[in-house]
Amino acid sequence: MKKLFITSATCLLTSYILFAQNYCGSSRYDTVVFSNVTIDSTVVYGSNTNINNQTEILKLNVYQPTGDTAAIRPLIILAHGGSFMGGDKRDMSYICMEMAKRGYVAVSINYRLGIGFPIDSIHAMRAVWRATQDMKASVRFFRKDAATTNSYKIDPNMIFIGGASAGAIMAVHYAYLDQPAEIPSTIDTTIVGGLEGASGNSGYSSDVKAIINICGAIADTCWMKPGDKNMVSLQGNNDNTVPYCSDFVYLISFKIMIIHGLGTMVQRANHIGLYNPVHTFYGQDHGSPGDTINIDTTIVLASDFLYKQMGCIPSNTVDYTNSPLCLTNLPNTPACILNAGTNDIVLTNEKVFLYPNPASENLTLTLLETKGRNFFGEILDITGRKINEFNFNSDNYLIMRNGIQSGIYLLKLKTDAGESFTTKIIFTD
């Protein structure tokens, strides 16, 4: 019996691996392949004490492609906006429907709302904290299902999260406010709970693969560290609700706190080497990415990003745009952005040289200064798949081609001091 169990488990694991490698090569997940979507709006994923000190039942909507026979599928969990005071899971219905038509299991969650009084930075951060705990419980809910009844046939290694406005703020903090040392002093974990919270499904991981950020922001970009989750971001640069750069956010007429939107986050992400494609809706306000004129653009950009995170090459021609530069000499600019250009930084465009580039064989990497640091390098293809890796601690290093096919690649460098730098390299015939 024991031998039979081991054999069965091995077969199951082998089958899982094969399915997990089968996301590319067809139009599924890349474009719309299903006509109809089945919706379940009765799912309870957890519960927790809300702002009124009452137990709140937490529900979500599940959107699945009708008639889908796939044995394992990626999962997207999205959260609605509403300034953490309003909104409903139905608000994300259109995006969930469109992603389910591409073959995903798409989910929209309700979470605990309410800020309390006085309306200030302390109570605002606690609202974000509670909502983030709820989203983590929803991720654990599906991992628990995958490990037990497997009702939704999701891939526990392909779980993505995101949202719009407040929902995006929640997702961004989920991804980057992830270490005990980063917890703000305004958060008393003995009262509101720790990073994971107690909204349900304990014992399962809340780890996610990547983030969709639609008009979101973060309270401190310094929480973004090398090796953190990749993120796609979309926002109007005339956003009057969530600052596009770094500025105060208001709730009703109350001036709350400084937060940092797409324009500032992308500078931090670029500095630490996170893959973070962005699209700016030029001249447009807060609701623009969710408006009818832009919603399909948002869906295509998010779909392209997720497909790449699954190791695939999308067929769409995607219009990612460079974000307008947020000035870094203003009082509201985070310290980790201001310090990005100091003389202590080794990996900058002015100090990293590659020759020849394009290269038909090997190429030489030269650094103007190393300051005794150790360097770690990776060559990635355009999907983010690692092709080669190496390390060195000198001014010059010969990068061996070693049979790499002709094409465009990314060279990602890191230092033992936490710096990260990414540039393009080309190998030719």
Tab-separated table of C-alpha atoms in Angstrom:
chain	number	residue	atom	x	y	z
A	1	MET	CA	0.000	0.000	0.000
A	2	LYS	CA	2.831	2.385	0.890
A	3	LYS	CA	4.550	1.677	-2.418
A	4	LEU	CA	1.295	2.278	-4.284
A	5	PHE	CA	0.818	5.601	-2.485
A	6	ILE	CA	4.337	6.746	-3.349
A	7	THR	CA	3.853	5.740	-6.982
A	8	SER	CA	0.546	7.604	-7.150
A	9	ALA	CA	2.057	10.688	-5.565
A	10	THR	CA	4.960	10.577	-8.012
A	11	CYS	CA	2.578	10.341	-10.954
A	12	LEU	CA	0.554	13.231	-9.594
A	13	LEU	CA	3.674	15.363	-9.180
A	14	THR	CA	4.902	14.475	-12.680
A	15	SER	CA	1.495	15.325	-14.126
A	16	TYR	CA	1.477	18.633	-12.258
A	17	ILE	CA	4.913	19.574	-13.605
A	18	LEU	CA	3.846	18.784	-17.153
A	19	PHE	CA	0.756	20.927	-16.820
A	20	ALA	CA	2.769	23.739	-15.252
A	21	GLN	CA	5.047	23.786	-18.301
A	22	ASN	CA	2.198	23.894	-20.774
A	23	TYR	CA	1.092	27.518	-20.578
A	24	CYS	CA	2.861	28.684	-23.757
A	25	GLY	CA	2.475	27.789	-27.390
A	26	SER	CA	-1.266	28.371	-27.797
A	27	SER	CA	-3.533	31.396	-27.790
A	28	ARG	CA	-4.877	30.544	-24.338
A	29	TYR	CA	-3.954	33.163	-21.692
A	30	ASP	CA	-2.636	35.348	-24.542
A	31	THR	CA	-5.983	36.224	-26.164
A	32	VAL	CA	-9.699	35.537	-25.670
A	33	VAL	CA	-10.441	31.841	-26.288
A	34	PHE	CA	-13.738	31.317	-24.418
A	35	SER	CA	-17.111	32.878	-25.215
A	36	ASN	CA	-18.870	32.375	-21.885
A	37	VAL	CA	-17.940	32.721	-18.230
A	38	THR	CA	-19.479	31.010	-15.205
A	39	ILE	CA	-19.750	33.160	-12.064
A	40	ASP	CA	-20.062	31.998	-8.475
A	41	SER	CA	-20.842	34.919	-6.140
A	42	THR	CA	-21.519	32.858	-3.011
A	43	VAL	CA	-18.001	31.821	-1.989
A	44	VAL	CA	-16.930	32.544	1.610
A	45	TYR	CA	-13.156	32.696	1.978
A	46	GLY	CA	-12.787	33.826	5.589
A	47	SER	CA	-13.864	36.142	8.394
A	48	ASN	CA	-12.362	38.656	10.780
A	49	THR	CA	-13.238	41.432	13.191
A	50	ASN	CA	-14.119	44.653	11.393
A	51	ILE	CA	-13.801	48.277	12.421
A	52	ASN	CA	-17.046	48.041	14.401
A	53	ASN	CA	-15.611	45.148	16.438
A	54	GLN	CA	-18.022	42.732	14.786
A	55	THR	CA	-17.224	39.488	12.976
A	56	GLU	CA	-17.452	40.088	9.240
A	57	ILE	CA	-17.898	37.230	6.774
A	58	LEU	CA	-15.593	37.697	3.787
A	59	LYS	CA	-16.884	36.709	0.350
A	60	LEU	CA	-15.543	36.609	-3.175
A	61	ASN	CA	-16.744	36.091	-6.742
A	62	VAL	CA	-15.122	33.396	-8.877
A	63	TYR	CA	-15.108	33.757	-12.675
A	64	GLN	CA	-14.265	30.615	-14.654
A	65	PRO	CA	-14.371	29.925	-18.403
A	66	THR	CA	-17.476	27.888	-19.128
A	67	GLY	CA	-16.725	24.372	-20.335
A	68	ASP	CA	-13.016	24.588	-19.531
A	69	THR	CA	-11.345	21.172	-19.321
A	70	ALA	CA	-7.856	22.332	-18.274
A	71	ALA	CA	-6.605	20.449	-15.235
A	72	ILE	CA	-4.595	23.365	-13.835
A	73	ARG	CA	-4.898	27.120	-14.403
A	74	PRO	CA	-3.312	30.379	-13.246
A	75	LEU	CA	-5.280	32.468	-10.754
A	76	ILE	CA	-5.823	36.239	-10.624
A	77	ILE	CA	-7.236	37.843	-7.462
A	78	LEU	CA	-8.382	41.464	-7.802
A	79	ALA	CA	-9.688	44.035	-5.312
A	80	HIS	CA	-12.022	46.964	-5.956
A	81	GLY	CA	-11.511	50.647	-5.201
A	82	GLY	CA	-13.496	53.003	-3.000
A	83	SER	CA	-10.972	54.724	-0.681
A	84	PHE	CA	-11.278	51.798	1.775
A	85	MET	CA	-14.708	53.175	2.658
A	86	GLY	CA	-16.921	51.807	-0.129
A	87	GLY	CA	-17.068	49.701	-3.267
A	88	ASP	CA	-17.958	46.076	-3.919
A	89	LYS	CA	-16.471	42.964	-5.532
A	90	ARG	CA	-18.872	43.420	-8.446
A	91	ASP	CA	-16.923	46.541	-9.440
A	92	MET	CA	-14.146	44.352	-10.907
A	93	SER	CA	-16.570	42.187	-12.855
A	94	TYR	CA	-15.642	43.349	-16.362
A	95	ILE	CA	-11.904	42.783	-15.935
A	96	CYS	CA	-12.528	39.402	-14.292
A	97	MET	CA	-14.848	38.374	-17.137
A	98	GLU	CA	-12.282	39.285	-19.769
A	99	MET	CA	-9.444	37.493	-17.988
A	100	ALA	CA	-11.609	34.384	-17.515
A	101	LYS	CA	-12.312	34.426	-21.263
A	102	ARG	CA	-8.560	34.125	-21.722
A	103	GLY	CA	-8.554	30.970	-19.598
A	104	TYR	CA	-7.652	32.288	-16.150
A	105	VAL	CA	-9.553	31.678	-12.960
A	106	ALA	CA	-10.338	35.280	-12.029
A	107	VAL	CA	-11.517	36.375	-8.598
A	108	SER	CA	-12.833	39.611	-7.128
A	109	ILE	CA	-12.863	39.921	-3.344
A	110	ASN	CA	-14.745	41.914	-0.779
A	111	TYR	CA	-12.611	43.014	2.151
A	112	ARG	CA	-13.133	44.840	5.433
A	113	LEU	CA	-13.962	48.492	4.822
A	114	GLY	CA	-13.863	51.487	7.132
A	115	ILE	CA	-11.218	53.894	8.369
A	116	GLY	CA	-12.573	55.217	11.650
A	117	PHE	CA	-12.066	58.563	13.357
A	118	PRO	CA	-10.188	60.703	13.323
A	119	ILE	CA	-9.524	60.336	9.585
A	120	ASP	CA	-5.743	60.502	9.661
A	121	SER	CA	-2.623	58.614	8.579
A	122	ILE	CA	-2.812	56.194	11.514
A	123	HIS	CA	-6.344	55.041	10.763
A	124	ALA	CA	-5.710	55.066	7.009
A	125	MET	CA	-2.720	52.728	7.358
A	126	ARG	CA	-4.753	50.433	9.587
A	127	ALA	CA	-7.449	50.259	6.885
A	128	VAL	CA	-4.808	49.248	4.330
A	129	TRP	CA	-3.434	46.711	6.812
A	130	ARG	CA	-6.817	45.061	7.419
A	131	ALA	CA	-7.585	44.891	3.698
A	132	THR	CA	-4.177	43.397	2.920
A	133	GLN	CA	-4.684	40.723	5.567
A	134	ASP	CA	-7.980	39.812	3.909
A	135	MET	CA	-6.379	39.512	0.477
A	136	LYS	CA	-3.740	37.196	1.966
A	137	ALA	CA	-6.531	35.027	3.384
A	138	SER	CA	-8.059	34.803	-0.100
A	139	VAL	CA	-4.743	33.607	-1.553
A	140	ARG	CA	-4.464	31.002	1.213
A	141	PHE	CA	-8.076	29.952	0.523
A	142	PHE	CA	-7.197	28.897	-3.007
A	143	ARG	CA	-3.954	27.227	-1.977
A	144	LYS	CA	-5.929	25.253	0.592
A	145	ASP	CA	-8.442	24.269	-2.076
A	146	ALA	CA	-5.639	23.194	-4.435
A	147	ALA	CA	-4.199	20.989	-1.688
A	148	THR	CA	-7.544	19.444	-0.690
A	149	THR	CA	-10.726	19.356	-2.791
A	150	ASN	CA	-9.171	21.027	-5.862
A	151	SER	CA	-12.514	22.527	-6.800
A	152	TYR	CA	-11.024	25.415	-8.796
A	153	LYS	CA	-8.070	23.631	-10.441
A	154	ILE	CA	-5.657	26.496	-9.876
A	155	ASP	CA	-1.884	26.399	-10.114
A	156	PRO	CA	-0.569	27.357	-6.638
A	157	ASN	CA	2.668	28.546	-8.266
A	158	MET	CA	0.834	30.937	-10.596
A	159	ILE	CA	-1.185	33.225	-8.333
A	160	PHE	CA	-1.317	36.906	-9.274
A	161	ILE	CA	-2.924	39.753	-7.334
A	162	GLY	CA	-3.941	43.291	-8.173
A	163	GLY	CA	-6.653	45.863	-8.067
A	164	ALA	CA	-7.780	49.365	-8.890
A	165	SER	CA	-7.294	52.455	-6.722
A	166	ALA	CA	-7.664	51.293	-3.086
A	167	GLY	CA	-7.493	47.703	-4.348
A	168	ALA	CA	-4.188	48.471	-6.072
A	169	ILE	CA	-2.852	50.200	-2.944
A	170	MET	CA	-3.706	47.001	-1.097
A	171	ALA	CA	-1.905	44.810	-3.657
A	172	VAL	CA	1.210	47.015	-3.708
A	173	HIS	CA	1.499	46.930	0.088
A	174	TYR	CA	0.843	43.188	-0.002
A	175	ALA	CA	3.882	42.772	-2.246
A	176	TYR	CA	6.368	45.189	-0.693
A	177	LEU	CA	5.415	45.737	2.961
A	178	ASP	CA	6.372	42.150	3.649
A	179	GLN	CA	8.994	42.163	6.410
A	180	PRO	CA	8.457	42.621	10.169
A	181	ALA	CA	11.162	45.311	10.244
A	182	GLU	CA	9.142	47.375	7.745
A	183	ILE	CA	5.937	47.503	9.796
A	184	PRO	CA	5.134	51.191	10.474
A	185	SER	CA	5.033	52.372	14.069
A	186	THR	CA	1.372	53.302	13.515
A	187	ILE	CA	0.499	49.607	13.229
A	188	ASP	CA	0.017	47.927	16.599
A	189	THR	CA	0.081	44.257	15.644
A	190	THR	CA	-1.229	43.254	19.070
A	191	ILE	CA	-4.468	45.011	18.099
A	192	VAL	CA	-4.781	44.614	14.311
A	193	GLY	CA	-2.718	41.455	13.834
A	194	GLY	CA	0.560	40.725	12.091
A	195	LEU	CA	1.571	40.593	8.448
A	196	GLU	CA	-0.495	37.478	7.706
A	197	GLY	CA	-3.521	38.427	9.787
A	198	ALA	CA	-6.227	36.080	11.031
A	199	SER	CA	-8.837	36.232	8.284
A	200	GLY	CA	-8.705	32.507	7.653
A	201	ASN	CA	-6.990	29.521	6.044
A	202	SER	CA	-3.912	29.500	8.254
A	203	GLY	CA	-1.161	27.038	7.484
A	204	TYR	CA	-1.000	27.827	3.778
A	205	SER	CA	1.343	30.195	1.969
A	206	SER	CA	0.210	33.667	0.903
A	207	ASP	CA	3.069	34.079	-1.568
A	208	VAL	CA	2.166	35.482	-5.004
A	209	LYS	CA	4.042	35.711	-8.290
A	210	ALA	CA	3.418	39.275	-9.534
A	211	ILE	CA	1.247	42.398	-9.172
A	212	ILE	CA	-1.238	44.359	-11.302
A	213	ASN	CA	-1.356	47.984	-10.136
A	214	ILE	CA	-4.118	50.177	-11.578
A	215	CYS	CA	-3.946	53.685	-10.076
A	216	GLY	CA	-2.318	52.520	-6.859
A	217	ALA	CA	0.441	53.867	-4.625
A	218	ILE	CA	2.690	52.965	-1.713
A	219	ALA	CA	3.364	54.700	1.606
A	220	ASP	CA	7.134	54.130	1.413
A	221	THR	CA	9.035	53.134	-1.741
A	222	CYS	CA	11.979	52.061	0.427
A	223	TRP	CA	9.967	48.923	1.199
A	224	MET	CA	10.641	47.905	-2.411
A	225	LYS	CA	13.787	45.774	-2.349
A	226	PRO	CA	15.884	43.881	-4.924
A	227	GLY	CA	14.319	40.507	-5.613
A	228	ASP	CA	10.763	41.643	-4.774
A	229	LYS	CA	7.764	40.898	-6.975
A	230	ASN	CA	7.485	42.235	-10.517
A	231	MET	CA	4.655	44.684	-11.162
A	232	VAL	CA	2.772	46.222	-14.079
A	233	SER	CA	1.402	49.720	-13.385
A	234	LEU	CA	-1.151	51.948	-15.124
A	235	GLN	CA	-2.222	55.442	-14.087
A	236	GLY	CA	-3.198	58.845	-15.442
A	237	ASN	CA	-0.532	61.484	-14.859
A	238	ASN	CA	-3.228	64.035	-13.954
A	239	ASP	CA	-4.601	61.818	-11.195
A	240	ASN	CA	-6.249	64.046	-8.601
A	241	THR	CA	-7.125	61.226	-6.208
A	242	VAL	CA	-3.982	59.094	-5.941
A	243	PRO	CA	-0.819	61.166	-6.618
A	244	TYR	CA	1.024	60.158	-9.763
A	245	CYS	CA	4.326	61.191	-8.175
A	246	SER	CA	4.812	61.842	-4.435
A	247	ASP	CA	2.277	64.026	-2.675
A	248	PHE	CA	-0.430	64.185	-0.036
A	249	VAL	CA	-3.531	62.067	-0.440
A	250	TYR	CA	-6.916	63.323	0.777
A	251	LEU	CA	-9.947	61.430	2.065
A	252	ILE	CA	-13.099	63.503	1.776
A	253	SER	CA	-11.566	66.860	2.767
A	254	PHE	CA	-8.995	65.472	5.192
A	255	LYS	CA	-5.285	65.740	4.358
A	256	ILE	CA	-3.965	62.303	5.282
A	257	MET	CA	-0.371	61.496	4.377
A	258	ILE	CA	2.217	61.491	1.603
A	259	ILE	CA	2.014	58.504	-0.735
A	260	HIS	CA	3.917	57.613	-3.889
A	261	GLY	CA	2.252	56.708	-7.178
A	262	LEU	CA	3.412	55.181	-10.448
A	263	GLY	CA	5.875	57.934	-11.366
A	264	THR	CA	7.842	57.546	-8.132
A	265	MET	CA	7.505	53.783	-7.773
A	266	VAL	CA	8.905	53.209	-11.254
A	267	GLN	CA	12.061	55.141	-10.337
A	268	ARG	CA	12.578	52.984	-7.278
A	269	ALA	CA	11.786	49.798	-9.214
A	270	ASN	CA	14.235	50.706	-11.966
A	271	HIS	CA	16.918	51.482	-9.409
A	272	ILE	CA	16.650	48.085	-7.726
A	273	GLY	CA	16.155	46.126	-10.940
A	274	LEU	CA	12.508	45.056	-10.733
A	275	TYR	CA	10.734	44.285	-13.982
A	276	ASN	CA	8.025	46.972	-13.922
A	277	PRO	CA	6.430	47.896	-17.268
A	278	VAL	CA	4.241	50.994	-16.987
A	279	HIS	CA	1.590	52.711	-19.049
A	280	THR	CA	0.708	56.336	-18.430
A	281	PHE	CA	-2.659	57.663	-19.560
A	282	TYR	CA	-1.346	61.095	-20.449
A	283	GLY	CA	-3.493	64.043	-19.389
A	284	GLN	CA	-6.053	61.805	-17.685
A	285	ASP	CA	-7.433	61.659	-14.171
A	286	HIS	CA	-7.852	58.919	-11.583
A	287	GLY	CA	-10.740	56.956	-13.055
A	288	SER	CA	-9.320	56.888	-16.569
A	289	PRO	CA	-7.848	53.341	-16.622
A	290	GLY	CA	-11.261	52.010	-15.591
A	291	ASP	CA	-13.243	54.135	-18.032
A	292	THR	CA	-14.729	52.567	-21.141
A	293	ILE	CA	-12.206	54.246	-23.433
A	294	ASN	CA	-9.232	52.748	-21.584
A	295	ILE	CA	-10.452	49.555	-19.934
A	296	ASP	CA	-9.579	47.345	-22.897
A	297	THR	CA	-6.086	48.854	-23.035
A	298	THR	CA	-5.699	48.073	-19.344
A	299	ILE	CA	-6.785	44.462	-19.875
A	300	VAL	CA	-4.441	43.905	-22.832
A	301	LEU	CA	-1.466	45.382	-20.983
A	302	ALA	CA	-2.176	43.334	-17.849
A	303	SER	CA	-2.712	40.187	-19.905
A	304	ASP	CA	0.574	40.713	-21.752
A	305	PHE	CA	2.413	41.196	-18.453
A	306	LEU	CA	0.960	38.061	-16.872
A	307	TYR	CA	1.697	35.972	-19.958
A	308	LYS	CA	5.343	37.023	-19.724
A	309	GLN	CA	5.407	36.171	-16.014
A	310	MET	CA	4.334	32.661	-17.012
A	311	GLY	CA	7.433	32.407	-19.211
A	312	CYS	CA	5.617	32.970	-22.500
A	313	ILE	CA	6.009	35.406	-25.402
A	314	PRO	CA	2.751	37.297	-26.104
A	315	SER	CA	1.505	37.777	-29.648
A	316	ASN	CA	0.083	41.239	-28.957
A	317	THR	CA	1.844	44.445	-29.895
A	318	VAL	CA	1.733	46.150	-26.533
A	319	ASP	CA	1.957	49.905	-26.062
A	320	TYR	CA	3.850	50.386	-22.842
A	321	THR	CA	4.873	54.015	-22.495
A	322	ASN	CA	7.630	55.692	-20.562
A	323	SER	CA	6.346	57.511	-17.499
A	324	PRO	CA	6.883	61.264	-17.179
A	325	LEU	CA	9.798	62.026	-14.901
A	326	CYS	CA	8.930	62.863	-11.331
A	327	LEU	CA	11.394	65.420	-10.007
A	328	THR	CA	13.686	64.064	-7.321
A	329	ASN	CA	14.613	67.385	-5.719
A	330	LEU	CA	11.307	67.947	-3.956
A	331	PRO	CA	10.686	67.579	-0.194
A	332	ASN	CA	8.175	64.773	-0.782
A	333	THR	CA	10.645	62.541	-2.630
A	334	PRO	CA	11.504	59.376	-0.635
A	335	ALA	CA	15.043	59.099	0.679
A	336	CYS	CA	15.658	55.879	-1.228
A	337	ILE	CA	14.966	57.782	-4.477
A	338	LEU	CA	17.029	60.824	-3.501
A	339	ASN	CA	19.997	58.639	-2.602
A	340	ALA	CA	19.869	56.695	-5.848
A	341	GLY	CA	22.310	59.013	-7.570
A	342	THR	CA	24.958	59.453	-4.908
A	343	ASN	CA	28.626	58.633	-5.438
A	344	ASP	CA	28.231	55.433	-3.411
A	345	ILE	CA	26.287	53.854	-6.278
A	346	VAL	CA	28.427	51.727	-8.572
A	347	LEU	CA	25.922	50.418	-11.109
A	348	THR	CA	24.846	53.351	-13.283
A	349	ASN	CA	24.742	53.992	-17.030
A	350	GLU	CA	27.833	56.165	-16.632
A	351	LYS	CA	29.864	53.409	-14.949
A	352	VAL	CA	28.871	50.233	-16.818
A	353	PHE	CA	30.240	49.515	-20.314
A	354	LEU	CA	29.754	46.574	-22.686
A	355	TYR	CA	31.878	45.926	-25.769
A	356	PRO	CA	31.073	44.954	-28.398
A	357	ASN	CA	27.297	45.275	-28.174
A	358	PRO	CA	25.846	43.855	-30.413
A	359	ALA	CA	28.246	40.922	-30.150
A	360	SER	CA	28.720	37.946	-32.433
A	361	GLU	CA	30.697	36.025	-29.803
A	362	ASN	CA	31.725	36.974	-26.268
A	363	LEU	CA	31.548	40.498	-24.886
A	364	THR	CA	33.490	42.366	-22.227
A	365	LEU	CA	31.833	43.989	-19.240
A	366	THR	CA	33.791	46.897	-17.776
A	367	LEU	CA	33.006	48.836	-14.577
A	368	LEU	CA	34.595	52.200	-13.921
A	369	GLU	CA	34.758	51.501	-10.201
A	370	THR	CA	33.986	48.464	-8.056
A	371	LYS	CA	34.740	49.690	-4.504
A	372	GLY	CA	35.670	46.154	-3.449
A	373	ARG	CA	32.166	44.827	-4.020
A	374	ASN	CA	31.121	41.424	-5.297
A	375	PHE	CA	28.948	41.366	-8.409
A	376	PHE	CA	26.342	38.856	-9.543
A	377	GLY	CA	25.145	38.743	-13.143
A	378	GLU	CA	22.247	37.128	-14.980
A	379	ILE	CA	21.312	37.007	-18.644
A	380	LEU	CA	17.547	36.853	-19.183
A	381	ASP	CA	15.535	36.433	-22.370
A	382	ILE	CA	12.656	38.808	-23.119
A	383	THR	CA	10.230	36.626	-21.150
A	384	GLY	CA	12.380	36.928	-18.037
A	385	ARG	CA	13.709	33.347	-18.268
A	386	LYS	CA	17.260	32.980	-16.934
A	387	ILE	CA	19.734	31.934	-19.648
A	388	ASN	CA	23.029	32.254	-17.782
A	389	GLU	CA	24.434	33.494	-14.469
A	390	PHE	CA	27.885	34.412	-13.191
A	391	ASN	CA	29.692	36.352	-10.463
A	392	PHE	CA	32.922	38.388	-10.312
A	393	ASN	CA	34.752	40.993	-8.200
A	394	SER	CA	36.939	42.921	-10.668
A	395	ASP	CA	36.746	45.888	-13.048
A	396	ASN	CA	36.519	43.658	-16.132
A	397	TYR	CA	34.670	40.452	-16.830
A	398	LEU	CA	34.404	38.431	-20.054
A	399	ILE	CA	30.812	37.317	-20.632
A	400	MET	CA	30.894	34.041	-22.561
A	401	ARG	CA	28.194	33.504	-25.163
A	402	ASN	CA	28.222	29.724	-24.652
A	403	GLY	CA	25.802	28.925	-27.459
A	404	ILE	CA	23.171	31.559	-26.630
A	405	GLN	CA	20.963	32.039	-29.699
A	406	SER	CA	20.904	35.324	-31.592
A	407	GLY	CA	18.465	37.866	-30.212
A	408	ILE	CA	17.849	40.588	-27.648
A	409	TYR	CA	18.526	39.810	-23.984
A	410	LEU	CA	18.644	41.587	-20.644
A	411	LEU	CA	21.793	41.723	-18.563
A	412	LYS	CA	20.942	42.095	-14.875
A	413	LEU	CA	23.720	42.994	-12.431
A	414	LYS	CA	23.551	43.060	-8.630
A	415	THR	CA	26.025	43.947	-5.910
A	416	ASP	CA	26.437	42.549	-2.425
A	417	ALA	CA	25.344	46.002	-1.220
A	418	GLY	CA	21.872	45.512	-2.691
A	419	GLU	CA	22.244	47.593	-5.862
A	420	SER	CA	20.695	46.338	-9.081
A	421	PHE	CA	21.114	47.419	-12.684
A	422	THR	CA	19.571	46.136	-15.926
A	423	THR	CA	20.613	46.867	-19.498
A	424	LYS	CA	20.062	45.391	-22.966
A	425	ILE	CA	22.528	43.175	-24.815
A	426	ILE	CA	22.276	41.781	-28.350
A	427	PHE	CA	23.824	38.631	-29.768
A	428	THR	CA	24.045	38.383	-33.562
A	429	ASP	CA	24.918	35.643	-36.057
